Short mmCIF file of N, CA and C and ligand atoms in Angstrom, two decimals:
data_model
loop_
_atom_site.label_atom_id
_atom_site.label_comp_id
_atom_site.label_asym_id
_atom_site.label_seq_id
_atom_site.Cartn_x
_atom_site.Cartn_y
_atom_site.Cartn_z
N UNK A 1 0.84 -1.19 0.00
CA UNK A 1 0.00 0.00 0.00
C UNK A 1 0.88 1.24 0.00
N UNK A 2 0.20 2.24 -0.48
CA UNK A 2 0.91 3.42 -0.68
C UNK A 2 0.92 4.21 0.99
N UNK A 3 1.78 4.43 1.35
CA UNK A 3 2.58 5.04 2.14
C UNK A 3 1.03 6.23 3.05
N UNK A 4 0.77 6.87 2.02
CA UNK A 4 -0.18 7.60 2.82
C UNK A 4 -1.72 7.14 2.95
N UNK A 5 -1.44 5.90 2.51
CA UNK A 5 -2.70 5.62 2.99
C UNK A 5 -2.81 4.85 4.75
N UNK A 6 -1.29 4.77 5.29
CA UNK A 6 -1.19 4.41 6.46
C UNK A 6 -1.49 5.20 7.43
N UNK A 7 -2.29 4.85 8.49
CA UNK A 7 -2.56 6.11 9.45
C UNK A 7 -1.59 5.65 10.39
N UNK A 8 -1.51 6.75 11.48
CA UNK A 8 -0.56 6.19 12.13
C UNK A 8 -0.76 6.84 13.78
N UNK A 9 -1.03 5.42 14.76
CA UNK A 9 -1.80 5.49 15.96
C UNK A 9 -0.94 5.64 16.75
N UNK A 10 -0.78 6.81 17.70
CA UNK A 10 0.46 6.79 18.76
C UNK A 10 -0.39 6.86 19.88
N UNK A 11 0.49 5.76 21.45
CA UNK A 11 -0.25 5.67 22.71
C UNK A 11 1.09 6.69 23.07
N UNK A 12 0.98 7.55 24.08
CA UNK A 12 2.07 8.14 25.05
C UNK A 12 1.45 7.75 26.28
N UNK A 13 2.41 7.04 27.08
CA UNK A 13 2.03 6.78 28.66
C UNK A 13 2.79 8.30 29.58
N UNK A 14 1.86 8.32 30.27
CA UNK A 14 2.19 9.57 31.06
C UNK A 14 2.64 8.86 32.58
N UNK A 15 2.87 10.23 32.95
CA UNK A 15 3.53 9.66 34.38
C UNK A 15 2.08 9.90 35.23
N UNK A 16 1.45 10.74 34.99
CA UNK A 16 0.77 11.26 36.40
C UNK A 16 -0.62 11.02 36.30
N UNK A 17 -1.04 10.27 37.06
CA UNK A 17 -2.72 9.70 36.84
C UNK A 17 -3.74 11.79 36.02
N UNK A 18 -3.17 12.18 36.91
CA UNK A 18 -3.57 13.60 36.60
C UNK A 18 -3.72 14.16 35.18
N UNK A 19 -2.38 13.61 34.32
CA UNK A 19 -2.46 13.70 33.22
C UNK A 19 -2.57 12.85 32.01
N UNK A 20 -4.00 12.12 32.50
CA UNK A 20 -4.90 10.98 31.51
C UNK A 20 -5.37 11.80 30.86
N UNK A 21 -5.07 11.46 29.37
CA UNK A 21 -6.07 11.65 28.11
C UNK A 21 -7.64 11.56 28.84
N UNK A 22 -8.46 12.35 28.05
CA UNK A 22 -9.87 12.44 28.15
C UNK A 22 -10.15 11.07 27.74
N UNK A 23 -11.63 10.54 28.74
CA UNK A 23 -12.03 9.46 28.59
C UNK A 23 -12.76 9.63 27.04
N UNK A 24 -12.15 8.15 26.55
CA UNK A 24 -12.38 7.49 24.97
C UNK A 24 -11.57 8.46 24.30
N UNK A 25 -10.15 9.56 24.42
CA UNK A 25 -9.60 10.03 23.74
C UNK A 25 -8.68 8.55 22.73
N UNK A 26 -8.36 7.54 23.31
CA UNK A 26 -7.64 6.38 22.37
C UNK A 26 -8.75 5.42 22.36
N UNK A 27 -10.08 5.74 22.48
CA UNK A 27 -10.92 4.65 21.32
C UNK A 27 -11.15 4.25 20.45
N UNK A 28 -10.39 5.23 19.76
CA UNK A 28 -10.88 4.94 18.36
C UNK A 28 -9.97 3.40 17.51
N UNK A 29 -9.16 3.25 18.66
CA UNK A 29 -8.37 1.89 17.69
C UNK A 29 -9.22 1.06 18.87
N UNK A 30 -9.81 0.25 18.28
CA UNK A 30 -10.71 -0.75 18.76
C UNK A 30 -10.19 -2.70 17.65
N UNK A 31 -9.98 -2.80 16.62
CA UNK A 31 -9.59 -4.11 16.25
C UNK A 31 -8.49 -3.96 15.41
N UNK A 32 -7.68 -3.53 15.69
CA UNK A 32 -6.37 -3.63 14.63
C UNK A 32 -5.26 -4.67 15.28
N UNK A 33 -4.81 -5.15 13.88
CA UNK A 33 -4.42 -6.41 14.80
C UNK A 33 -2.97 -6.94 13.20
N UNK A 34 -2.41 -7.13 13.56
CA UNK A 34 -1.14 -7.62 12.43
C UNK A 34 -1.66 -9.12 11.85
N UNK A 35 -1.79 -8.62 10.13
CA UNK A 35 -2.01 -9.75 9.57
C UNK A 35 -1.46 -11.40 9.91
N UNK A 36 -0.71 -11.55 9.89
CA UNK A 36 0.61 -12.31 10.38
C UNK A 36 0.80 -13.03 10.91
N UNK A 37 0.91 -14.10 11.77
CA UNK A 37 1.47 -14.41 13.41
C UNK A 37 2.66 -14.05 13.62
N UNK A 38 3.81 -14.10 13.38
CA UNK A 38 4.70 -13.69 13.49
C UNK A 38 5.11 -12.33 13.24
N UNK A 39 5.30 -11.81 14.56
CA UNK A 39 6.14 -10.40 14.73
C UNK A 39 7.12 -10.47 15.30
N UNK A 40 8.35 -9.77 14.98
CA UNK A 40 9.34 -9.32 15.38
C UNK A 40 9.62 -8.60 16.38
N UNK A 41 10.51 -8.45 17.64
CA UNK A 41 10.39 -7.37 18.55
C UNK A 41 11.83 -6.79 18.56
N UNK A 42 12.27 -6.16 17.64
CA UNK A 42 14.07 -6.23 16.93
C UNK A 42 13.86 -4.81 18.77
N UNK A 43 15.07 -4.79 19.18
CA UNK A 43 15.75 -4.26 20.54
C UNK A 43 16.63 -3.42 19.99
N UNK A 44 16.64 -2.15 19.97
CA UNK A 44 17.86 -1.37 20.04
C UNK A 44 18.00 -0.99 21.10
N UNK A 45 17.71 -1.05 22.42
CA UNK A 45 17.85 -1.07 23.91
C UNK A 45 19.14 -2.05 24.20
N UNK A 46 19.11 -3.30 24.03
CA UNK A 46 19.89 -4.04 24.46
C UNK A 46 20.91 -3.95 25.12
N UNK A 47 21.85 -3.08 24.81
CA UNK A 47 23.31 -2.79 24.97
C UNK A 47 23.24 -1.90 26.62
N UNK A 48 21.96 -1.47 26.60
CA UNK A 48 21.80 -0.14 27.56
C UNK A 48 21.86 -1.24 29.10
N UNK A 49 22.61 -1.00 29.81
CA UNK A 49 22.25 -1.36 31.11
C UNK A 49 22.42 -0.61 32.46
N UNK A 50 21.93 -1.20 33.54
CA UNK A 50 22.21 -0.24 34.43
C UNK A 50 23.29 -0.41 35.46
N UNK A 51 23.94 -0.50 36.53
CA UNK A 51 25.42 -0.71 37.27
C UNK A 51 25.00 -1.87 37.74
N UNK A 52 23.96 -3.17 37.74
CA UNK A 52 24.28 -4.29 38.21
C UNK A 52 24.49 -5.15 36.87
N UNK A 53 24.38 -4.38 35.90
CA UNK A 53 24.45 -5.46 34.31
C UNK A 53 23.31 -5.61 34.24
N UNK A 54 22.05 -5.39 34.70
CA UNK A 54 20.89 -5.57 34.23
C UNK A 54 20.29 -4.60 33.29
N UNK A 55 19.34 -4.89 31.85
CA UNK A 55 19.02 -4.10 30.88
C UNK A 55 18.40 -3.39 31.67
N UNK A 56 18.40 -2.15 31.45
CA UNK A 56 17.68 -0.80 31.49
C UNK A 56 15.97 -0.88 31.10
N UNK A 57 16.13 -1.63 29.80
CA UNK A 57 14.63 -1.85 29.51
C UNK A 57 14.32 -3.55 29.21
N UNK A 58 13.40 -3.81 29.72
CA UNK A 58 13.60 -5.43 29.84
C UNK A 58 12.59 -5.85 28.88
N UNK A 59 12.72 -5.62 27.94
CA UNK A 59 12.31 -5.98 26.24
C UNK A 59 12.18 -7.16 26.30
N UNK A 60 13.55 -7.88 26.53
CA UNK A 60 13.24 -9.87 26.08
C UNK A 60 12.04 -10.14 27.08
N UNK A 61 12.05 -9.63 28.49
CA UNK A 61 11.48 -10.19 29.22
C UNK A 61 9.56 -10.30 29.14
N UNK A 62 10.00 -8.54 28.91
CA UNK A 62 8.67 -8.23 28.59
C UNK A 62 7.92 -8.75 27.15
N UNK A 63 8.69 -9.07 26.11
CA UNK A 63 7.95 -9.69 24.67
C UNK A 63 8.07 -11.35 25.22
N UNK A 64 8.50 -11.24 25.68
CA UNK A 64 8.41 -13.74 25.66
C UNK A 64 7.38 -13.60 27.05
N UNK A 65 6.73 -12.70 27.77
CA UNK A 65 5.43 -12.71 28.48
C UNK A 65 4.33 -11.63 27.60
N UNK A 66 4.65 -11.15 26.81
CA UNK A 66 3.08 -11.28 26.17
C UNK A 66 3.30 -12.36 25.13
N UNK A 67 4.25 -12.94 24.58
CA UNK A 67 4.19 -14.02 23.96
C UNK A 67 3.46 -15.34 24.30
N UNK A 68 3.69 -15.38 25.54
CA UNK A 68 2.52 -16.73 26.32
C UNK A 68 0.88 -16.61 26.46
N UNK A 69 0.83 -17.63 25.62
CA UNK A 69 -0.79 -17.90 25.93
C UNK A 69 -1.40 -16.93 25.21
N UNK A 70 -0.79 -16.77 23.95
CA UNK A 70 -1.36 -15.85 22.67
C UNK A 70 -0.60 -16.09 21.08
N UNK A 71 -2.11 -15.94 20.60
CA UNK A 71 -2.34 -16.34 19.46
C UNK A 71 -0.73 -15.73 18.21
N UNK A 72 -0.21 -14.28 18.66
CA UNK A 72 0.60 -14.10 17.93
C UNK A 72 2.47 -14.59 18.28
N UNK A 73 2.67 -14.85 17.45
CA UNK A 73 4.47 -15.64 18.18
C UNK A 73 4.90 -14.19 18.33
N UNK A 74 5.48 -13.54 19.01
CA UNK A 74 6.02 -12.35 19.41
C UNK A 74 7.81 -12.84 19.39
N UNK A 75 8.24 -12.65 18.67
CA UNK A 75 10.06 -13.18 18.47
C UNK A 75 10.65 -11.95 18.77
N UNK A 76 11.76 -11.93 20.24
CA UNK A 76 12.33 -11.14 20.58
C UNK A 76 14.19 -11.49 19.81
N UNK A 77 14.46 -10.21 18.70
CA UNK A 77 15.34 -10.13 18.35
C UNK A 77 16.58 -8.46 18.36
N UNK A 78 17.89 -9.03 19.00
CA UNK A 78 18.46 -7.67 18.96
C UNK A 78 19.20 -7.28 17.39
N UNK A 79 18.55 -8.13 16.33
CA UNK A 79 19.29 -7.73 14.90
C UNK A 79 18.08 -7.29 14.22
N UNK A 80 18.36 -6.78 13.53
CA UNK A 80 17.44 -6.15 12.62
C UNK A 80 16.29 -7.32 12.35
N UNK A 81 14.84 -7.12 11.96
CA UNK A 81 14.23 -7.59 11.38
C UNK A 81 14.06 -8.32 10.42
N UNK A 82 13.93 -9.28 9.69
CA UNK A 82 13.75 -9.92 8.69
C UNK A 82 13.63 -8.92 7.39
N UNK A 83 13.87 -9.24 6.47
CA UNK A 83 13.13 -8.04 5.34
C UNK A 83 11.84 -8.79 5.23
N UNK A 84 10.74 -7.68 5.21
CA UNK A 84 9.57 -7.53 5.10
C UNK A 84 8.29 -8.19 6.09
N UNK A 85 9.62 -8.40 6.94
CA UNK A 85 8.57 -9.30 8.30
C UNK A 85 8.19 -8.48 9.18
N UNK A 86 7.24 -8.80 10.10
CA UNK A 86 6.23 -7.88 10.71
C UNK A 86 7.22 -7.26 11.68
N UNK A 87 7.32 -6.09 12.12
CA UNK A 87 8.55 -5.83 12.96
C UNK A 87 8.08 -4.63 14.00
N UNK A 88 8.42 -5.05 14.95
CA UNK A 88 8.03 -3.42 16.14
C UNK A 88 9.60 -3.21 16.86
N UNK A 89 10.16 -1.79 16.58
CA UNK A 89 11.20 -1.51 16.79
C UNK A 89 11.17 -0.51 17.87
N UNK A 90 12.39 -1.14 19.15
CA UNK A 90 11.75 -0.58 20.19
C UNK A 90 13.21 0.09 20.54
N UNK A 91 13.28 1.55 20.73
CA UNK A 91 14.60 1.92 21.37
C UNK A 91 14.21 3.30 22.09
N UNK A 92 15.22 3.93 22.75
CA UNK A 92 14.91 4.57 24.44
C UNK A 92 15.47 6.23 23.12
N UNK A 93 14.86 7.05 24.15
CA UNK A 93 15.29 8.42 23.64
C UNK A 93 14.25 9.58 24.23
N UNK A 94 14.65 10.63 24.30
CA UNK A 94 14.35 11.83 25.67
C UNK A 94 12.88 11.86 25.69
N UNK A 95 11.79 11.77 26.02
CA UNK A 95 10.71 11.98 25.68
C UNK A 95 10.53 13.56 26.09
N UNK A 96 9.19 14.54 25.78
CA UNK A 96 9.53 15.47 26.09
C UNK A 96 8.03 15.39 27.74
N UNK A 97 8.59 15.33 29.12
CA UNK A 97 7.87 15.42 30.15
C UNK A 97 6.10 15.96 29.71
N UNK A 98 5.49 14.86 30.29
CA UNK A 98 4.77 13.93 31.33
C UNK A 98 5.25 12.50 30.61
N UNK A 99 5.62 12.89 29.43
CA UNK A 99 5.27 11.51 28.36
C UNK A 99 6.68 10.64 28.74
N UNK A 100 6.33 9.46 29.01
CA UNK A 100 7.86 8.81 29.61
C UNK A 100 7.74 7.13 28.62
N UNK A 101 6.72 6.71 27.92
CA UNK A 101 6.80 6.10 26.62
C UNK A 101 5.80 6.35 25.53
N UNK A 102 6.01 5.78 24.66
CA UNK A 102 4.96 5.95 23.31
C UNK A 102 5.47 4.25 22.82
N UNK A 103 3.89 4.10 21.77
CA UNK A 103 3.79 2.97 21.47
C UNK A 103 2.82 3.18 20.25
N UNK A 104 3.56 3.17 18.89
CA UNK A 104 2.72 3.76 17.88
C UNK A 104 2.78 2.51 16.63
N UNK A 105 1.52 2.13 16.18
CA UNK A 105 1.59 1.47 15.13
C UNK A 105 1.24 2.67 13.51
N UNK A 106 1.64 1.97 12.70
CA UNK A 106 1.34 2.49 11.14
C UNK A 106 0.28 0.98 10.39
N UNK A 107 -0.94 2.01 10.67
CA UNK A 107 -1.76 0.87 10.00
C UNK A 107 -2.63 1.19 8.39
N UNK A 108 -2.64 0.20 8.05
CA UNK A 108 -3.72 0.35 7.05
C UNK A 108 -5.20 -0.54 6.91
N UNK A 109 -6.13 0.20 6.96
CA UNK A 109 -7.34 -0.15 7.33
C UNK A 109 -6.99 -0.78 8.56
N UNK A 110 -7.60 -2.10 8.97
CA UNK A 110 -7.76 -2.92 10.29
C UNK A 110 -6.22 -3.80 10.96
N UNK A 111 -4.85 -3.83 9.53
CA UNK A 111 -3.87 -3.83 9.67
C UNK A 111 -2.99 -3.26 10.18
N UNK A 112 -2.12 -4.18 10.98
CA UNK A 112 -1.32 -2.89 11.72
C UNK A 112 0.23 -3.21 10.62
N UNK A 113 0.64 -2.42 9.91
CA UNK A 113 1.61 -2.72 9.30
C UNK A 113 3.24 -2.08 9.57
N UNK A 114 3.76 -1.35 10.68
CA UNK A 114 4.79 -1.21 11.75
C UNK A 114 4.32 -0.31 12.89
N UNK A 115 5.29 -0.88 13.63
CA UNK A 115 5.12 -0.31 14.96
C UNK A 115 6.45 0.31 15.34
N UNK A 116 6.66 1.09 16.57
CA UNK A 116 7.64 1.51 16.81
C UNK A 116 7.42 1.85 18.40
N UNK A 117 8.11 1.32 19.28
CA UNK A 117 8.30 2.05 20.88
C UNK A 117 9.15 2.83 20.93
N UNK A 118 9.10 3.71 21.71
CA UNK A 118 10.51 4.72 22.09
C UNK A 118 10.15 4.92 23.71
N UNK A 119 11.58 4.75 24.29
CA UNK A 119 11.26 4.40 25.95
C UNK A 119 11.79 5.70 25.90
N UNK A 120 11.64 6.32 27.47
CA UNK A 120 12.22 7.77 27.80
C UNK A 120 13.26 7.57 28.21
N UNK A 121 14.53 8.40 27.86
CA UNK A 121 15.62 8.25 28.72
C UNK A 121 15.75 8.85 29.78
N UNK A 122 15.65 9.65 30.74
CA UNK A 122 15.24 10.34 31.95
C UNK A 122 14.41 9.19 32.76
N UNK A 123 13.23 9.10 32.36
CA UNK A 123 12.82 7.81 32.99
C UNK A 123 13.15 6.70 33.24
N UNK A 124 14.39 5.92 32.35
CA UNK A 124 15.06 5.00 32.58
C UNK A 124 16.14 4.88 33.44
N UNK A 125 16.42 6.50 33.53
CA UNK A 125 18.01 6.22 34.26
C UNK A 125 17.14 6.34 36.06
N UNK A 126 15.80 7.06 36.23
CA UNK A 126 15.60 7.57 37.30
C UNK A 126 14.49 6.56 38.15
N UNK A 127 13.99 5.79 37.51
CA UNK A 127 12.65 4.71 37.87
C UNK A 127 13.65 3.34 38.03
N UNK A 128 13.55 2.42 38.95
CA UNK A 128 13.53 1.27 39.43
C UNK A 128 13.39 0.11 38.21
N UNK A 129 13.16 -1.29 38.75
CA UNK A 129 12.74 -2.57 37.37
C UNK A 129 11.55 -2.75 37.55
N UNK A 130 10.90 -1.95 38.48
CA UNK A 130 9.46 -2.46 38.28
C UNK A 130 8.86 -1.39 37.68
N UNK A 131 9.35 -0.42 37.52
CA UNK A 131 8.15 0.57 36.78
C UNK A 131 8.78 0.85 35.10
N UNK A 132 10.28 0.49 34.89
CA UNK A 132 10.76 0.20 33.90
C UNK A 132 9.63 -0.85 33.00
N UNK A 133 9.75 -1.84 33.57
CA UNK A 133 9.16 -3.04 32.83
C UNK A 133 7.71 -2.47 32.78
N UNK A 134 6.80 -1.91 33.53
CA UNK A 134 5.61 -1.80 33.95
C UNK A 134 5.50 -1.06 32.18
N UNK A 135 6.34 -0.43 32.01
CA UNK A 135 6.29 0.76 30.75
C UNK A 135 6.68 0.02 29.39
N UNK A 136 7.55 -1.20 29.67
CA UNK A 136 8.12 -1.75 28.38
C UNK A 136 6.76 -2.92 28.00
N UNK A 137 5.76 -3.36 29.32
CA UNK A 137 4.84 -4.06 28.98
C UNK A 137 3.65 -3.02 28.41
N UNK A 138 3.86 -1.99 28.67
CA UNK A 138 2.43 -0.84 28.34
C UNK A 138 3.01 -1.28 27.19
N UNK A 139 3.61 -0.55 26.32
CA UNK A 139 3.58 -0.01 25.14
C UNK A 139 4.00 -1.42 24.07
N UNK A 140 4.39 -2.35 24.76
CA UNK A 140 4.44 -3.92 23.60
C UNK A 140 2.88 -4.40 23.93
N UNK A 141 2.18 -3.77 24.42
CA UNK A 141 1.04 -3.87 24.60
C UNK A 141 0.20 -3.63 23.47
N UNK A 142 0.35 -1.72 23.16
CA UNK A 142 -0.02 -1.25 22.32
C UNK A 142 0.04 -1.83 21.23
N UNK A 143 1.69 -2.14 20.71
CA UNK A 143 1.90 -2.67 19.24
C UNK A 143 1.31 -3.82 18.82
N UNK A 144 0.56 -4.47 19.84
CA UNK A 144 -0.12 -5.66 19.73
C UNK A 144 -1.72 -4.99 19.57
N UNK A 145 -1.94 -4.15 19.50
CA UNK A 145 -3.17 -3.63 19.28
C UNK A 145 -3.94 -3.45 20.14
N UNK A 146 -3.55 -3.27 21.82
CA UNK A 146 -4.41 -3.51 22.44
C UNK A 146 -4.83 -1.60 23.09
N UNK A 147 -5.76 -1.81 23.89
CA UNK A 147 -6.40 -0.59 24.46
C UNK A 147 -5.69 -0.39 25.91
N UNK A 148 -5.91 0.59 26.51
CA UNK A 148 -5.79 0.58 27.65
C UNK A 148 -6.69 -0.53 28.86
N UNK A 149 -6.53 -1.07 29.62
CA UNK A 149 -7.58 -1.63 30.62
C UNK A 149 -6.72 -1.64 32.21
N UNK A 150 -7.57 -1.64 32.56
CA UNK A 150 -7.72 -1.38 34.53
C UNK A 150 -6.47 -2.69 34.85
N UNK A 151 -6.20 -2.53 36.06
CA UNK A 151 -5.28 -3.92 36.52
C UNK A 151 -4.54 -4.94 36.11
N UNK A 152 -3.89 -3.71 34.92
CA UNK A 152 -2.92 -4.93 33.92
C UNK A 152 -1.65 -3.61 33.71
N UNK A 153 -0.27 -4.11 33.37
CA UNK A 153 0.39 -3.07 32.67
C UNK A 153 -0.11 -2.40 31.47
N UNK A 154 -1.17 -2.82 31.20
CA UNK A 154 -2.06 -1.18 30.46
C UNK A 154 -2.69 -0.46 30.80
N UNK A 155 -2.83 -0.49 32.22
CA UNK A 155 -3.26 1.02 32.87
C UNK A 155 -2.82 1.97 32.16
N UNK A 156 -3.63 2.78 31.99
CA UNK A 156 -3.38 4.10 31.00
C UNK A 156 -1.76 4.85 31.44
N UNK A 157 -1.66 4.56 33.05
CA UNK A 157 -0.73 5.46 33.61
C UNK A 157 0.09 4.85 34.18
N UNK A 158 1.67 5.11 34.77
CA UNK A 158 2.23 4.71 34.97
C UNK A 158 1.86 3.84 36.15
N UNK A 159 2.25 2.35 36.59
CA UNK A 159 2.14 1.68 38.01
C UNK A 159 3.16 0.69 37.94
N UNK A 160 3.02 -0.13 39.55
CA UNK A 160 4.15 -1.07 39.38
C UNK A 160 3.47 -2.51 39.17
N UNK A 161 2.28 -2.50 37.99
CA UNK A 161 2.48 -3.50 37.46
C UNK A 161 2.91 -3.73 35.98
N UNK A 162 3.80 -5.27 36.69
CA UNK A 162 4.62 -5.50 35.47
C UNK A 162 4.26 -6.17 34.28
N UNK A 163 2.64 -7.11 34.04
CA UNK A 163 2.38 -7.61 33.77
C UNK A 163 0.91 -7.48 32.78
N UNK A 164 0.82 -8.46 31.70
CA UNK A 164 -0.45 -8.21 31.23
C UNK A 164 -1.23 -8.65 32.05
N UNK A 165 -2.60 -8.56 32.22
CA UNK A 165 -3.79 -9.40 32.94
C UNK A 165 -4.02 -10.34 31.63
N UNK A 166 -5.39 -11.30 32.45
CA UNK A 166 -5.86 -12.24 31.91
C UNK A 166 -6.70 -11.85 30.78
N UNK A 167 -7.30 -10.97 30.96
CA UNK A 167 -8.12 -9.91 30.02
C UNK A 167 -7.30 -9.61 28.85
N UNK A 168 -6.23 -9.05 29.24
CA UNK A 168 -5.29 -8.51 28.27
C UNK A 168 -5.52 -9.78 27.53
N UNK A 169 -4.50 -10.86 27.61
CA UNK A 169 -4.65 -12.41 26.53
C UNK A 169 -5.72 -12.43 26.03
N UNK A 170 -7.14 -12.24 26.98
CA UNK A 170 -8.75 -12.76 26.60
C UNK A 170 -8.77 -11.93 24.65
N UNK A 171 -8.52 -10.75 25.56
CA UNK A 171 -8.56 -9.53 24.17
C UNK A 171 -7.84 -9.90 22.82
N UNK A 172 -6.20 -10.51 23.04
CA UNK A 172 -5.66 -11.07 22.08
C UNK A 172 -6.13 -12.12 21.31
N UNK A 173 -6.61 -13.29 22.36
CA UNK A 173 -7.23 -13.98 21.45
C UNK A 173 -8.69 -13.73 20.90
N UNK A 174 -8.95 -13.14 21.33
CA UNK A 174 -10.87 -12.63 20.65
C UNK A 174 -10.30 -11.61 19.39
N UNK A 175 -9.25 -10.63 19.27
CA UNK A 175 -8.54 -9.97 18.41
C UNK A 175 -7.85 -10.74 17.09
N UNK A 176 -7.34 -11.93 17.56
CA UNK A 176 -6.53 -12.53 16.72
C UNK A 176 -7.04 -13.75 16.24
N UNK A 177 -8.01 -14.10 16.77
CA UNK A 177 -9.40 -15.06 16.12
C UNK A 177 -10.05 -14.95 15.45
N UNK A 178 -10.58 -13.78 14.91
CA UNK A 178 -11.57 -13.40 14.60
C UNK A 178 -10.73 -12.34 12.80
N UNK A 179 -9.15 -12.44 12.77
CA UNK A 179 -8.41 -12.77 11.23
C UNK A 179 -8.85 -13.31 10.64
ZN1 LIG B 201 -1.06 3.71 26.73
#
């Protein structure tokens, strides 16, 4: 498809419950979902760590747990992408304050055809591994098409959970079933 016919959906996670988007401001992506099963989660983070040797952003960790118990294979790689394979490219860089990640796909029609994360650097050097990850699961969230929801690392806003909920999966597979 031609280039502008891609729209292109960006989530920014904020830090401060205070500064939530207006309710149903990100409704409007409701079923977009990557043709595919196989996506790529190529890491330009990798290299980044913090003084115990542990990654800064915990990418592998966070893509091989939304990888479980869902319909799409989520393949965590630190080399480039395949040519022409489904790919969400995730690397760290200044965000400009409240916004401490983004999680944006390029879709066409109900397709999501790339994605891209960008983690904050300020936020990485200054937040802990649990609110790190809490942010690397928001936004591999997004690229998977999903919405915000309550008691999962897609709380709209920053928390220290690290994890999708059960819901979250429910959504993937009712999302990725229905291809
Ligand atoms: Zn979000």
């Amino acid at each position: 498809m031609r280039t502008s016919l891609v729209a292109l959906a960006s989530f920014l996670t904020v830090l401060a419950s205070s500064l939530l988007t207006t309710p149903g401001a990100e409704a409007a992506i409701t079923s977009v979902y990557w043709p595919e099963d196989v996506v790529y989660v190529q890491d330009l983070t990798a290299g980044l760590r913090t003084a115990d040797g542990s990654p800064v952003w915990p990418v592998k960790a966070a893509a091989e747990r939304w990888d479980d118990a869902n319909p799409v294979d989520f393949r965590y790689t630190t080399k480039a992408c395949p040519t022409g394979a489904q790919c969400v490219v995730v690397r760290q860089a200044e965000l400009a304050a409240p916004v401490v990640g983004s999680g944006a796909t390029g879709r066409s029609g109900p397709d999501i055809v790339s994605a891209a994360v960008v983690l904050d650097t300020t936020f990485g050097r200054t937040n802990g591994p649990t609110r790190r990850r809490n942010v690397v699961c928001h936004e591999l969230g997004h690229t998977l098409g999903l919405q915000h929801s309550p008691g999962s690392c897609m709380t709209s806003h920053v928390t220290d959970e690290r994890y999708p909920s059960k819901a979250d999966i429910k959504n993937l597979v009712a999302l990725y079933g229905h291809r």
